[in-house]
Coordinates of C-alpha atoms in Angstrom, one line a residue:
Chain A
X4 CA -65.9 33.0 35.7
X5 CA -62.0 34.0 35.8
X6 CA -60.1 32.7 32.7
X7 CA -58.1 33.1 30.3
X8 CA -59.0 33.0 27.0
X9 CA -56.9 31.7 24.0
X10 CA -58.0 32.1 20.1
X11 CA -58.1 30.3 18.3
X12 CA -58.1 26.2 20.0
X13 CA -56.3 24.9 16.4
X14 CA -54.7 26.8 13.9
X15 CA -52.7 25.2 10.6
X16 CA -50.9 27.8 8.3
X17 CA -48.2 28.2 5.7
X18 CA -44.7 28.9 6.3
X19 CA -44.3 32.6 6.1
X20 CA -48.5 34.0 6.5
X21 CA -48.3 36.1 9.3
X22 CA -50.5 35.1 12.3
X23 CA -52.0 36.5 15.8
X24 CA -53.3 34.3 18.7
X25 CA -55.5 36.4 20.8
X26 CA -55.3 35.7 24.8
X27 CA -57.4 37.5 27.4
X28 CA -58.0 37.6 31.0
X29 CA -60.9 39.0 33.2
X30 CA -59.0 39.0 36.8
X31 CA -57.5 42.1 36.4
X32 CA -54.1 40.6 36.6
X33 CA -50.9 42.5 36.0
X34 CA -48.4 39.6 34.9
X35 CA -49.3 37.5 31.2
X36 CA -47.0 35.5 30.1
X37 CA -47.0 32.9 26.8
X38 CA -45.3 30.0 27.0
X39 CA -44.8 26.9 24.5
X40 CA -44.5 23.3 25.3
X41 CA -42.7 21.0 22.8
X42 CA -42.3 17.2 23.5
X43 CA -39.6 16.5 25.7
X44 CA -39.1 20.2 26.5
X45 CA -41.5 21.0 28.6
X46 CA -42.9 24.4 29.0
X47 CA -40.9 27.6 28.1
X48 CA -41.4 30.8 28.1
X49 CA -41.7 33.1 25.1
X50 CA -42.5 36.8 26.7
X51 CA -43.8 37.7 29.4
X52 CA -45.5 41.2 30.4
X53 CA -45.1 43.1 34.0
X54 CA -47.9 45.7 33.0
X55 CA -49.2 47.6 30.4
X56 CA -47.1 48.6 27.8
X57 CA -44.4 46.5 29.4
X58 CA -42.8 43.4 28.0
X59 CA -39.6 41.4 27.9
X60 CA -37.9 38.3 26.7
X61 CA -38.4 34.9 27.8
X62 CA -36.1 31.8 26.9
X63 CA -37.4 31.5 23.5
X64 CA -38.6 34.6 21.9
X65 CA -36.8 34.3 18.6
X66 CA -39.8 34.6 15.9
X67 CA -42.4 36.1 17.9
X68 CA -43.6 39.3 19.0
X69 CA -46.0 40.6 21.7
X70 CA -47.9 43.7 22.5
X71 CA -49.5 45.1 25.7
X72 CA -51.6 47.9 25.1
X73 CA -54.2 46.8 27.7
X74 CA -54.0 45.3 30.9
X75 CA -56.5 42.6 29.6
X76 CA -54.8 41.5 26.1
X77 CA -51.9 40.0 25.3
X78 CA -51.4 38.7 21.8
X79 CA -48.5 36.7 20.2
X80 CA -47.4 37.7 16.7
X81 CA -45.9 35.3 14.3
X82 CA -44.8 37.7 11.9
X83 CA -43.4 34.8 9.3
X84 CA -44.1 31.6 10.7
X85 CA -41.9 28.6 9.7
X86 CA -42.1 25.1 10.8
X87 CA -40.1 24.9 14.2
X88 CA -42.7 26.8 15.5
X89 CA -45.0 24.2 15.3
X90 CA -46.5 23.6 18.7
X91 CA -48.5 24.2 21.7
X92 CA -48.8 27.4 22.9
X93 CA -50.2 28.6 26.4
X94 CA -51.3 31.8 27.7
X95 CA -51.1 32.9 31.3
X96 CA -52.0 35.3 33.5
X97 CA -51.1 36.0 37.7
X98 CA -51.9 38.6 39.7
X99 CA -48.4 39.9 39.9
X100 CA -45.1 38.8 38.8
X101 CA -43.5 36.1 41.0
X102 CA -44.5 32.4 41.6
X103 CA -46.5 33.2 44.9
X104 CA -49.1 34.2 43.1
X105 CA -49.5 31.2 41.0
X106 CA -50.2 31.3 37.4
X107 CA -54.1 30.9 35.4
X108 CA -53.1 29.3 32.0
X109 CA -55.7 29.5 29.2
X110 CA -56.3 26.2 27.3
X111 CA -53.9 26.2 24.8
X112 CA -53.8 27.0 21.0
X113 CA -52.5 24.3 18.9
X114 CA -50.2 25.6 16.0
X115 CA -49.2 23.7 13.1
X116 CA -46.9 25.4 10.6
X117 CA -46.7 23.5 7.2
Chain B
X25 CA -28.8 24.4 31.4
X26 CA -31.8 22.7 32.6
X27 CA -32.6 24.4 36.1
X28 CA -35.3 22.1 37.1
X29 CA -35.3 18.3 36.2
X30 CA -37.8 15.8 36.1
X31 CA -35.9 12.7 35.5
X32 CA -38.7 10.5 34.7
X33 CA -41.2 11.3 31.8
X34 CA -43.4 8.4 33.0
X35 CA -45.0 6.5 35.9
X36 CA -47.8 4.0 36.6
X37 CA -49.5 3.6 39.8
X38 CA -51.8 0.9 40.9
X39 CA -54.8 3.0 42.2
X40 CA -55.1 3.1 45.9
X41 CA -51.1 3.4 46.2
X42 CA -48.7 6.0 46.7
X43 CA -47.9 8.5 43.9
X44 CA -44.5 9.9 44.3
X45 CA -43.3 12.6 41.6
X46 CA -40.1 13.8 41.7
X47 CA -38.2 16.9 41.3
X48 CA -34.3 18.2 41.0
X49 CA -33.0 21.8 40.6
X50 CA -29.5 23.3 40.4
X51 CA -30.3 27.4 41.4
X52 CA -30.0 28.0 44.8
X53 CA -31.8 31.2 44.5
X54 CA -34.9 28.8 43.2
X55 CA -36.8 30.2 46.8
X56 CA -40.5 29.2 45.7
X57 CA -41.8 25.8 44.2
X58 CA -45.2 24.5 42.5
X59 CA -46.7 21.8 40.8
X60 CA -48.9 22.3 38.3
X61 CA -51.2 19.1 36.8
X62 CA -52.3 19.0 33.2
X63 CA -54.9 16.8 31.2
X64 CA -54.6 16.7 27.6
X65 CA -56.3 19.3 25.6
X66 CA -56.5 21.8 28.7
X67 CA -54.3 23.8 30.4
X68 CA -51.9 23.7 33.1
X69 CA -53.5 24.1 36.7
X70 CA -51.9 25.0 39.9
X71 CA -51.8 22.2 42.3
X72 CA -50.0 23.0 45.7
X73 CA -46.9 25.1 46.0
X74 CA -44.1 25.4 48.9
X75 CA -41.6 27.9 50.3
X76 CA -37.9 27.3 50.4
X77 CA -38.5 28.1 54.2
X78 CA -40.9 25.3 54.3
X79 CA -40.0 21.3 54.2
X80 CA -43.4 20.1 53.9
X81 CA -46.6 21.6 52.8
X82 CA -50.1 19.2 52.6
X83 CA -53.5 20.1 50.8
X84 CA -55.9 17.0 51.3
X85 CA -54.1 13.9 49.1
X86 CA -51.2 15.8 48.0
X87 CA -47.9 16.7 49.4
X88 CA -45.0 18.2 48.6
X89 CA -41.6 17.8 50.6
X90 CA -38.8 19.8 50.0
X91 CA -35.1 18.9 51.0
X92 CA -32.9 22.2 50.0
X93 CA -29.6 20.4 50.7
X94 CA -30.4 17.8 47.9
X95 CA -32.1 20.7 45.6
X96 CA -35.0 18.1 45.7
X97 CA -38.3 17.9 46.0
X98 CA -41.3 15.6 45.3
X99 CA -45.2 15.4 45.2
X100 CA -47.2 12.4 47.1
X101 CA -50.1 11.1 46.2
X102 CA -52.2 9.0 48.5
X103 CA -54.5 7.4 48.0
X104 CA -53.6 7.6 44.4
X105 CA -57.3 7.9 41.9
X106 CA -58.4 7.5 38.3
X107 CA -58.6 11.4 37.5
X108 CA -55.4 11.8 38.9
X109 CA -53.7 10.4 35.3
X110 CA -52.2 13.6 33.9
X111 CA -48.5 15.3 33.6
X112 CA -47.0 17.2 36.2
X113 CA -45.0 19.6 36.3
X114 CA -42.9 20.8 38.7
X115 CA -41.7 24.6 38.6
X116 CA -39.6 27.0 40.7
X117 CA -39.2 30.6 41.6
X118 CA -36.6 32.9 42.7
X119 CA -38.2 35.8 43.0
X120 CA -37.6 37.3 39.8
X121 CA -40.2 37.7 36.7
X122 CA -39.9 34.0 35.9
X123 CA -40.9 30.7 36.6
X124 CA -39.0 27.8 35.3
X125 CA -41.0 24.5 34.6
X126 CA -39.7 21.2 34.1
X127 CA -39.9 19.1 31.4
X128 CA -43.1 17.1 32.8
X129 CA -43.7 13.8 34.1
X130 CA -46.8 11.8 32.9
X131 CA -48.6 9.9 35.9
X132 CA -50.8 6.7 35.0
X133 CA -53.2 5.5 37.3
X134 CA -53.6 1.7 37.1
X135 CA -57.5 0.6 37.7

């Protein structure tokens, strides 16, 4: 089945305990992205990835870090978490860069930073 | 600077009627648009999309119009069902890396 995969669903943690949600995708897809939604924000983007070993900014990428070292994974990297970053994040994944190619979001990993 | 706007965080239907989900943005350049529907505890999912070129586009109960000299579009519904309760969120391209989401609008399906 094509997905993409988040890990963990829930996570709680301590203010400065460095953490890594996992996210993988089986479609062979070039573009992964992470993205947080917040209420009354909506979703916005944290990094985004054009291809291996390829990253770059999104709108909110203050606190975060991401690696590509395979065209499958893309982790996110809280290297101190605090407490604003509590939230809910969301992986995704699209064949190429570019809307037309819609995006396949994994189901979400709910952070809370205490 | 809020490129794409969903005015309304919330909206109840009566089931059976017409859904009607709207959508503002401010970049001209936006040249692609989606809607994406969510239920809680699951991730976004792409629902139908449209081309700036385009002023309509119809996938079995849903439609999207798009008027590019309001920078305004909106989903229909009809007939509007049960499992249809989620948020939506409308989203737009132009043709760079990113796609900018909205802040969401939570649909409520009255029995």
């Amino acid at each position: 089945e094509a997905q993409v995969t988040q890990n963990p669903r829930y996570l709680i943690t301590v203010t400065g305990k460095k953490l890594t949600v996992t996210c993988s995708q089986n479609m062979n897809h070039e573009y992964m992205s992470w993205y947080r939604q917040d209420p009354g924000l909506g979703l916005r983007q944290i990094y985004y990835s054009m291809n291996v070993e390829v990253t770059d900014k999104g709108d909110v990428p203050e606190g975060y870090k991401v690696s590509r070292k395979e065209k499958r994974n893309f982790p996110l990297i809280l290297e101190s978490p605090s407490p604003n970053q509590t939230s809910l994040y969301f992986c995704a994944s699209s064949l190429w860069a570019g809307a037309n190619y819609g995006y396949t979001f994994g189901s979400g990993t709910r952070l809370t930073v205490v | 600077d809020q490129q794409v706007k969903q005015n309304s965080p919330s909206l109840s239907v009566q089931e059976g009627r017409i859904s009607i989900l709207n959508c503002d943005y401010t970049n001209s350049m936006f040249d692609y648009f989606l809607w994406y529907k969510k239920y809680p505890a699951e991730g976004p999912t792409f629902l139908i999309s449209i081309s700036s070129i385009k002023d309509k586009n119809e996938d079995g109960r849903f439609t999207v119009f798009l008027n590019k000299s309001a920078k305004h579009l909106s989903l229909h519904i009809v007939p509007s069902q049960p499992g249809d309760s989620a948020v939506y969120f409308c989203a737009a391209s132009g043709g760079d890396d990113k796609i900018i989401f909205g802040k969401g609008t939570r649909l409520h399906i009255l029995p």
